[in-house]
CSV table of C-alpha atoms in Angstrom, one decimal:
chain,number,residue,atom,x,y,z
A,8,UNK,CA,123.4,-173.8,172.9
A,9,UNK,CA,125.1,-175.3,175.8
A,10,UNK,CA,128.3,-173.9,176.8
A,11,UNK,CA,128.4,-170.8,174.5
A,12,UNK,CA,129.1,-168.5,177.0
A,13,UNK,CA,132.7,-169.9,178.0
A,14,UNK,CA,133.9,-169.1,174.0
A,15,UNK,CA,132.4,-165.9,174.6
A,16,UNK,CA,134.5,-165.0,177.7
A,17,UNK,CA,137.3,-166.3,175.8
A,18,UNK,CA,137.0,-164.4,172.7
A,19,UNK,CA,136.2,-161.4,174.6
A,20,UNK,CA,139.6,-162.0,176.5
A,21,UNK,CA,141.7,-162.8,173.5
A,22,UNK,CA,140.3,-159.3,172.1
A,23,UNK,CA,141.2,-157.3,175.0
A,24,UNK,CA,144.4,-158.5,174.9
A,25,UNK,CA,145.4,-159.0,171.2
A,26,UNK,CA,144.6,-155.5,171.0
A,27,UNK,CA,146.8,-154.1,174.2
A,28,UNK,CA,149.7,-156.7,172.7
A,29,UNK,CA,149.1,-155.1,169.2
A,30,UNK,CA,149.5,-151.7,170.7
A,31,UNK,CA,152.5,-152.8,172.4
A,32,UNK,CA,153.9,-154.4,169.3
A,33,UNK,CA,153.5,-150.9,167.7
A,34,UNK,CA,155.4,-148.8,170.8
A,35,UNK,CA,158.5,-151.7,170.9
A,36,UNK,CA,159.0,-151.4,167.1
A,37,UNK,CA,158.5,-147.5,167.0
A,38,UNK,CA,161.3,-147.5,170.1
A,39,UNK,CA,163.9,-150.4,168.7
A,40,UNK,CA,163.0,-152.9,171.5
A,41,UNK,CA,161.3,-156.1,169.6
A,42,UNK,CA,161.4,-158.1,172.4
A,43,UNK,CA,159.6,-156.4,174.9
A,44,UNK,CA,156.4,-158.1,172.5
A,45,UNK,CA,157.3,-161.5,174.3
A,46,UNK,CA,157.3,-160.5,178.0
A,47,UNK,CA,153.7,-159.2,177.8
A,48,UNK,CA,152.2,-162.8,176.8
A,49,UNK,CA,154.3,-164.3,179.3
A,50,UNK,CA,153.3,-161.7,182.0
A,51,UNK,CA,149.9,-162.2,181.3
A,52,UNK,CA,149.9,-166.2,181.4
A,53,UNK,CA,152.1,-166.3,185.1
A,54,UNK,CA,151.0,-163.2,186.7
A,55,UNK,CA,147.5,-164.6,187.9
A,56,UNK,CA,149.6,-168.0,188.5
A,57,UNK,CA,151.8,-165.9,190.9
A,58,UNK,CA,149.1,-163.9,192.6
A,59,UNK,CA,147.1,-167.0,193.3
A,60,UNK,CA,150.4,-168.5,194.7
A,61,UNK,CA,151.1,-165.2,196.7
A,62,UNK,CA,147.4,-165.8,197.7
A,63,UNK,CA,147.6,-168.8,199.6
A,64,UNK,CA,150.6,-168.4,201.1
A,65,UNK,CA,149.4,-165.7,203.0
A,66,UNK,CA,146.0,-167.7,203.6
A,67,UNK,CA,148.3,-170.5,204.9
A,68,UNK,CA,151.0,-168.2,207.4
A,69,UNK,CA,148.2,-165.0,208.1
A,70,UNK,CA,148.6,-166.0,212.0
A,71,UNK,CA,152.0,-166.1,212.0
A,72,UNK,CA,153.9,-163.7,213.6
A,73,UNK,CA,156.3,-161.9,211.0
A,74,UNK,CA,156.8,-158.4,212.4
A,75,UNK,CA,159.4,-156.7,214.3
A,76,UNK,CA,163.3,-156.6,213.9
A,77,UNK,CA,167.0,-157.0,215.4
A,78,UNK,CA,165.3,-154.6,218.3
A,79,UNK,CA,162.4,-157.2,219.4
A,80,UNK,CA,164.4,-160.3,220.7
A,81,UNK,CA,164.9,-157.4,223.2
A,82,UNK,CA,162.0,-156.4,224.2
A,83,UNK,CA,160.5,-160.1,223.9
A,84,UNK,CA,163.2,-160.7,226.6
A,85,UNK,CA,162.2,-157.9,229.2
A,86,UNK,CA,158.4,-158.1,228.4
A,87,UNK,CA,158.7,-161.8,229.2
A,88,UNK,CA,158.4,-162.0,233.4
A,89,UNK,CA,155.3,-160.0,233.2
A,90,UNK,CA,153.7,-161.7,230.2
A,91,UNK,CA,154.3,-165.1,231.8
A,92,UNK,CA,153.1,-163.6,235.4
A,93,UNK,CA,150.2,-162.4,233.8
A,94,UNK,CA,149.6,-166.3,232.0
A,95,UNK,CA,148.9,-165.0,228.8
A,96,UNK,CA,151.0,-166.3,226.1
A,97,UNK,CA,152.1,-163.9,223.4
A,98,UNK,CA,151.8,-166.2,220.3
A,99,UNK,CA,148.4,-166.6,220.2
A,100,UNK,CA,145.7,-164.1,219.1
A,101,UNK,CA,142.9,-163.2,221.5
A,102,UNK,CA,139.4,-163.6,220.2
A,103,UNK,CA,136.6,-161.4,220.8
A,104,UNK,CA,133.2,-162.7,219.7
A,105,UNK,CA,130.5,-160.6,219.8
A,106,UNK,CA,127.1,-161.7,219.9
A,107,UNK,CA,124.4,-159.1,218.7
């Protein structure tokens, strides 16, 4: 009985969603819109494709500095004497370790 449990996971998934695309199929032919019936498969096959995508992009750029605005070239400029007097450099994160 080796590897049973993977066509058990998929059956159980093809269930769930055979019945939530049957109920859809229902709703879209009770309202006149048949094609709706196509974009759930479709949703359902990229979406985790997408996320996963999403996912590592923001595993790859999460120390990258992405905030502020038209506003902070601004305040980079008149913060920068004092940040460079102080010899801290405002692109890199400070690290706190703490040892128990």
């Amino acid at each position: 009985m080796q590897g049973q449990g993977t066509w058990y996971t998929v059956g159980y998934a093809v269930a769930v969603f055979g019945v939530i695309w049957l109920y859809l199929i229902v709703v879209a032919v009770r309202i006149g819109r048949i094609k709706i019936t196509w974009v759930y498969p479709a949703v359902v096959l990229v979406l985790p494709i997408l996320a996963a995508g999403f996912q590592l992009y923001g595993i790859l750029t999460f120390r990258v500095r992405t905030w502020g605005g038209p506003r902070t070239a601004v305040v980079d400029v008149e913060a920068a004497p004092a940040v460079d007097a102080a010899g801290h450099d405002p692109d890199l994160l400070q690290e706190v370790v703490v040892v128990p």
